[in-house]
Amino acid sequence: MTKENKKKDDQIKERSFGIVGVIWKKISVPLTSIFLALFIGGLIMAISGSDPFEAYGALFQSAFGDINGWGRTLEKATPLIFSGLAVTFAFKAGLFNIGTQGQLLMGAITSAYLGFAITGLPAIIHIPLALLGGALAGALFGSIPGLLKTRTGAHEVITTIMLNYVAINITDYLSNGPLKEVSSSDVVARTPPIEASAEIPQVAGLPLGFFIAIIFAVFVWWILEKTTLGFEIRTAGLSGTAAKYAGIKVTAIIVITMVISGALAGLGGAVETQGIVGRYQPGFNTGLGFDGITVALLGKVHPIGNIFSALLIGSMKAGGAKMQFVADVTPEITNVVQALMLFFVAADRVVRWIIRQRETDDEGLTLTTGWGN
Amino acid sequence: MTDKNNNQDNKFLKHLKKNWAKYTVGILLIVAILYNYDRDPKVTQAVLASMVRHSTPLVLGALCGLIGERSGIINIGIEGQMLISAFAAFMTTAYTGNIIFGVVLGILTGMFMGYLLAIMSIALKLDQIIGGTVLNILALGITSYFYQVGLSMGQKILPIPLGKLADLPLVGRVLFNNPPITYTTFILVFVVHYILFHTKWGLRTRAVGEHPRAADTVGVDVFKIRYVNLIIAGGVAGLAGSFLSLEAVGSFERAMTNGRGFVALAVMIFGRWTPFGAWGAALLFGFASAMQTQINFSGALDIPYQFISMLPYLLTIVVLAGFVGRSRAPAASGVPYEKEG
């Protein structure tokens, strides 16, 4: 059979399964990946003497069992969507923003400051104002690696990592010094709580922040896919030289991308401050930015995919405590499961081989071709 | 004859013109150190020794990174390789009571992680950034899951003074009174340099990293070179991990690598993918870390400690932006190789 015939054959087969077949083809690899990762994670639990069914049962129950569980899961997923979007956006331009953590921290503390320092505003103005402040702080912090890259050629992977540590120190200093909560009994380094008017409320037991995150995911998708800027970003990401020949100002695109990416990360921090923590406290946002890398990769570097991967990882964070309580399994096992999921999603050859599915042309996940100067 | 001499002079001048900034910084540093040593030998020695301590895991991490990248595989999983090796080394030592077993197992674990990265990026052609990220998360998860509170390993590895050398002023205590993994690191820098630039294997490695197709056509086994290099590189990262848990701290803590694997990447790029460059970069970074500790400790400057803690990181950015500029990675680094036909 020639290759062309084979392709036709495939198309006929696909048609015969109808819409179900098409959907199955799209989600079979991710689903199988999740299943395989959970399976291996379960094996590790079983080897170390715990009951995986009990553990997963508790996790699932706690993350999705009732409205409170859903609330917890969405809460945990919200900042992850933002940091995932930040990483995704930069990836599209061929930039690897490992600095989401730092940008997120700057956003979180700025929105906390605007949240407690400004009083007497109605919520409808105060909430977006503090969010905007967080986004601006993240954008400002994100623009530094962008400018450094275009002006001096310093690679963003390194500058963003370094700036993460700088951000940790800046926020530590601020919450320990100028912005520290003044009270007689309190020796904890943290800012005062934000005003009630800056708090993002819950809607029917579910955090409103999550829905803001979804709006932003769609917005990012729209920018990337439907606007000239998005087209230029994606072109620059595919090939810098090609973009240059096409008349795209690549240096400007790099800076703009980093600014938007930083703004998204900053928003993640702001939403966390205004929706969950209620103030800035060092150590409360640890890992949220780094998890964005996993979220983005699991979501196949697609803005909408980010929502689902953030939900997945969020549910593990939400159910981890219960899992430890019921089945005495350390919640860190979910890290192992996440790594395995990432592996299987990226190594779709393996998964396709397991479920005997033929490779499609558009699949496969490639982000980088080297350090790409 | 005179012509040749002229040529050499020109070459030297050109070299000087190109690298004046480096030499100026170097000479200034040496003068500053000597001046300080004259004033306060104890503190100067302590700072320099601390510089070497801080730099050791970075040098090893950077060597791990550059061995891989010279053969064309980006490794951003150094952090994970180091972490899980530190864990394996510590656990082995804690259970067997034998530090040598610990170091060996640390190295073997690192090699296994290198092998995993090789399978992912060579056989499965996984995106290499994702492969590295998988290693990082996996290491964090596994070490935290299996970590047991309250385990201890007894005495950490002690320094071995090298006879009379250790009594030399200034450099004696800094260079010749170190624990074994630190000495090994010094030696490894030379060994890796020699292998990369003066052996057939090194030539092939660099060919594979720059132009795998060309290397393939003349009969070099691209896959084999990459596999072997990544496994060796993993072993080096494993040594870095063993250093952290057995030699530097004497116990294991959750996520104890604390970003060093990433800083090592910076050190590698900063050192332009060469062992000596990486060593210099790591020493500079170690020096900044040592100064930071010293300034914080002495309280000499009335600045909030957080700003001093930023020093090493800011220094890396400034040097990267100002002095190094656009450094060039091995051309094929990050690109999976597909055989033709």
Coordinates of N, CA, C and O in Angstrom, one line a residue, chain A residues 109-171:
Chain A
I109 N 3.0 41.4 45.7 CA 3.3 42.4 46.7 C 2.7 43.8 46.3 O 2.2 44.6 47.2
T110 N 2.8 44.1 45.0 CA 2.2 45.4 44.6 C 0.7 45.5 44.8 O 0.2 46.5 45.3
S111 N 0.1 44.4 44.4 CA -1.4 44.4 44.6 C -1.7 44.4 46.1 O -2.7 45.0 46.5
A112 N -0.9 43.8 47.0 CA -1.1 43.8 48.4 C -1.0 45.3 48.9 O -1.8 45.7 49.7
Y113 N 0.0 46.0 48.4 CA 0.2 47.4 48.8 C -1.0 48.2 48.4 O -1.5 49.0 49.2
L114 N -1.4 48.1 47.1 CA -2.5 48.9 46.7 C -3.8 48.5 47.4 O -4.7 49.3 47.6
G115 N -3.8 47.2 47.9 CA -5.0 46.7 48.6 C -5.1 47.3 49.9 O -6.2 47.5 50.4
F116 N -4.0 47.5 50.7 CA -4.2 48.0 52.0 C -3.9 49.5 52.2 O -4.4 50.1 53.1
A117 N -3.1 50.1 51.2 CA -2.8 51.5 51.4 C -3.9 52.4 50.9 O -4.0 53.5 51.4
I118 N -4.7 52.0 50.0 CA -5.8 52.8 49.5 C -7.0 52.4 50.2 O -7.4 51.2 50.2
T119 N -7.7 53.4 50.8 CA -8.9 53.1 51.5 C -10.1 53.9 50.9 O -9.9 54.9 50.3
G120 N -11.3 53.4 51.1 CA -12.5 54.2 50.8 C -12.9 54.1 49.4 O -13.7 54.8 48.9
L121 N -12.3 53.1 48.6 CA -12.7 53.0 47.2 C -13.8 51.9 47.2 O -13.8 51.0 48.0
P122 N -14.8 52.1 46.2 CA -15.7 50.9 46.1 C -15.0 49.7 45.4 O -14.0 49.9 44.7
A123 N -15.5 48.5 45.7 CA -14.9 47.3 45.3 C -14.7 47.3 43.7 O -13.7 46.8 43.2
I124 N -15.7 47.8 43.1 CA -15.7 47.8 41.6 C -14.5 48.5 41.0 O -14.1 48.2 39.9
I125 N -14.0 49.5 41.8 CA -12.8 50.2 41.3 C -11.5 49.6 42.0 O -10.5 49.5 41.3
H126 N -11.6 49.3 43.2 CA -10.5 48.9 44.0 C -9.9 47.6 43.5 O -8.7 47.4 43.3
I127 N -10.8 46.6 43.2 CA -10.3 45.3 42.8 C -9.5 45.4 41.5 O -8.3 45.0 41.4
P128 N -10.1 46.0 40.4 CA -9.3 46.1 39.2 C -8.1 47.0 39.3 O -7.0 46.7 38.7
L129 N -8.1 48.0 40.2 CA -7.0 48.9 40.3 C -5.8 48.1 40.9 O -4.7 48.2 40.4
A130 N -6.1 47.3 41.9 CA -5.0 46.5 42.5 C -4.5 45.4 41.6 O -3.3 45.1 41.5
L131 N -5.4 44.8 40.8 CA -5.0 43.9 39.8 C -4.1 44.5 38.8 O -3.1 44.0 38.4
L132 N -4.5 45.7 38.3 CA -3.7 46.4 37.3 C -2.3 46.7 37.9 O -1.3 46.6 37.2
G133 N -2.3 47.1 39.1 CA -1.0 47.4 39.7 C -0.1 46.2 39.7 O 1.1 46.2 39.4
G134 N -0.7 45.0 40.1 CA 0.1 43.8 40.0 C 0.6 43.5 38.6 O 1.8 43.1 38.4
A135 N -0.3 43.7 37.6 CA 0.1 43.4 36.3 C 1.2 44.3 35.8 O 2.2 43.8 35.2
L136 N 1.1 45.6 36.2 CA 2.2 46.5 35.8 C 3.5 46.2 36.5 O 4.6 46.2 35.8
A137 N 3.5 45.8 37.7 CA 4.7 45.4 38.4 C 5.4 44.2 37.7 O 6.6 44.2 37.5
G138 N 4.5 43.2 37.4 CA 5.0 42.0 36.7 C 5.6 42.4 35.3 O 6.7 41.9 34.9
A139 N 4.9 43.3 34.6 CA 5.3 43.7 33.3 C 6.7 44.4 33.4 O 7.6 44.2 32.6
L140 N 6.8 45.3 34.4 CA 8.0 46.1 34.5 C 9.2 45.1 34.8 O 10.2 45.2 34.2
F141 N 8.9 44.2 35.7 CA 10.0 43.2 36.0 C 10.3 42.3 34.9 O 11.4 41.8 34.7
G142 N 9.2 42.0 34.1 CA 9.5 41.1 32.9 C 10.2 41.8 31.8 O 10.8 41.2 31.0
S143 N 10.0 43.2 31.8 CA 10.7 43.9 30.7 C 12.2 43.9 30.8 O 12.9 44.0 29.8
I144 N 12.7 43.8 32.0 CA 14.1 43.8 32.2 C 14.9 42.7 31.4 O 15.7 43.1 30.6
P145 N 14.5 41.5 31.5 CA 15.2 40.5 30.7 C 15.0 40.7 29.2 O 15.9 40.4 28.4
G146 N 13.8 41.2 28.8 CA 13.6 41.5 27.4 C 14.5 42.6 26.9 O 15.2 42.4 25.9
L147 N 14.7 43.6 27.7 CA 15.6 44.7 27.3 C 17.0 44.2 27.3 O 17.8 44.5 26.4
L148 N 17.4 43.5 28.3 CA 18.7 43.0 28.4 C 19.1 42.1 27.2 O 20.2 42.2 26.6
K149 N 18.1 41.3 26.8 CA 18.4 40.4 25.7 C 18.6 41.2 24.4 O 19.5 41.0 23.6
T150 N 17.7 42.2 24.2 CA 17.8 42.9 22.9 C 18.9 43.9 22.9 O 19.5 44.1 21.8
R151 N 19.2 44.5 24.0 CA 20.3 45.5 24.0 C 21.7 44.9 24.1 O 22.6 45.3 23.5
T152 N 21.8 43.8 24.9 CA 23.1 43.3 25.2 C 23.3 41.8 24.8 O 24.4 41.3 24.8
G153 N 22.2 41.2 24.5 CA 22.3 39.8 24.1 C 22.4 38.8 25.3 O 22.6 37.6 25.1
A154 N 22.2 39.3 26.5 CA 22.2 38.4 27.7 C 21.0 37.5 27.6 O 19.9 37.9 27.4
H155 N 21.3 36.2 27.7 CA 20.2 35.2 27.5 C 19.1 35.3 28.6 O 19.4 35.3 29.8
E156 N 17.9 35.2 28.1 CA 16.8 35.4 29.1 C 16.7 34.3 30.1 O 16.2 34.5 31.2
V157 N 17.1 33.1 29.7 CA 17.0 32.0 30.7 C 17.8 32.3 31.9 O 17.3 32.1 33.0
I158 N 19.0 32.9 31.7 CA 19.8 33.2 32.9 C 19.3 34.4 33.6 O 19.2 34.4 34.8
T159 N 19.0 35.5 32.8 CA 18.6 36.7 33.5 C 17.3 36.5 34.3 O 17.2 37.0 35.4
T160 N 16.4 35.7 33.7 CA 15.1 35.6 34.4 C 15.4 34.8 35.7 O 14.8 35.1 36.8
I161 N 16.2 33.7 35.7 CA 16.5 33.0 36.9 C 17.1 33.9 38.0 O 16.7 33.9 39.1
M162 N 18.1 34.7 37.5 CA 18.8 35.6 38.5 C 17.7 36.6 39.1 O 17.8 36.8 40.3
L163 N 16.9 37.1 38.2 CA 15.9 38.1 38.7 C 14.9 37.4 39.6 O 14.3 38.1 40.5
N164 N 14.7 36.1 39.5 CA 13.8 35.5 40.5 C 14.4 35.7 41.9 O 13.6 36.0 42.9
Y165 N 15.7 35.5 42.1 CA 16.3 35.7 43.4 C 16.3 37.1 43.8 O 16.0 37.4 45.0
V166 N 16.4 38.0 42.9 CA 16.4 39.4 43.2 C 15.0 39.7 43.7 O 14.8 40.4 44.7
A167 N 13.9 39.2 43.0 CA 12.6 39.5 43.4 C 12.3 38.9 44.8 O 11.6 39.6 45.7
I168 N 12.8 37.7 45.1 CA 12.6 37.2 46.5 C 13.2 38.1 47.5 O 12.5 38.4 48.5
N169 N 14.4 38.6 47.2 CA 15.0 39.5 48.2 C 14.3 40.9 48.3 O 14.1 41.4 49.4
I170 N 13.8 41.4 47.2 CA 13.1 42.7 47.2 C 11.8 42.5 48.1 O 11.5 43.3 49.0
T171 N 11.0 41.5 47.8 CA 9.8 41.3 48.5 C 10.0 41.0 49.9 O 9.2 41.4 50.8

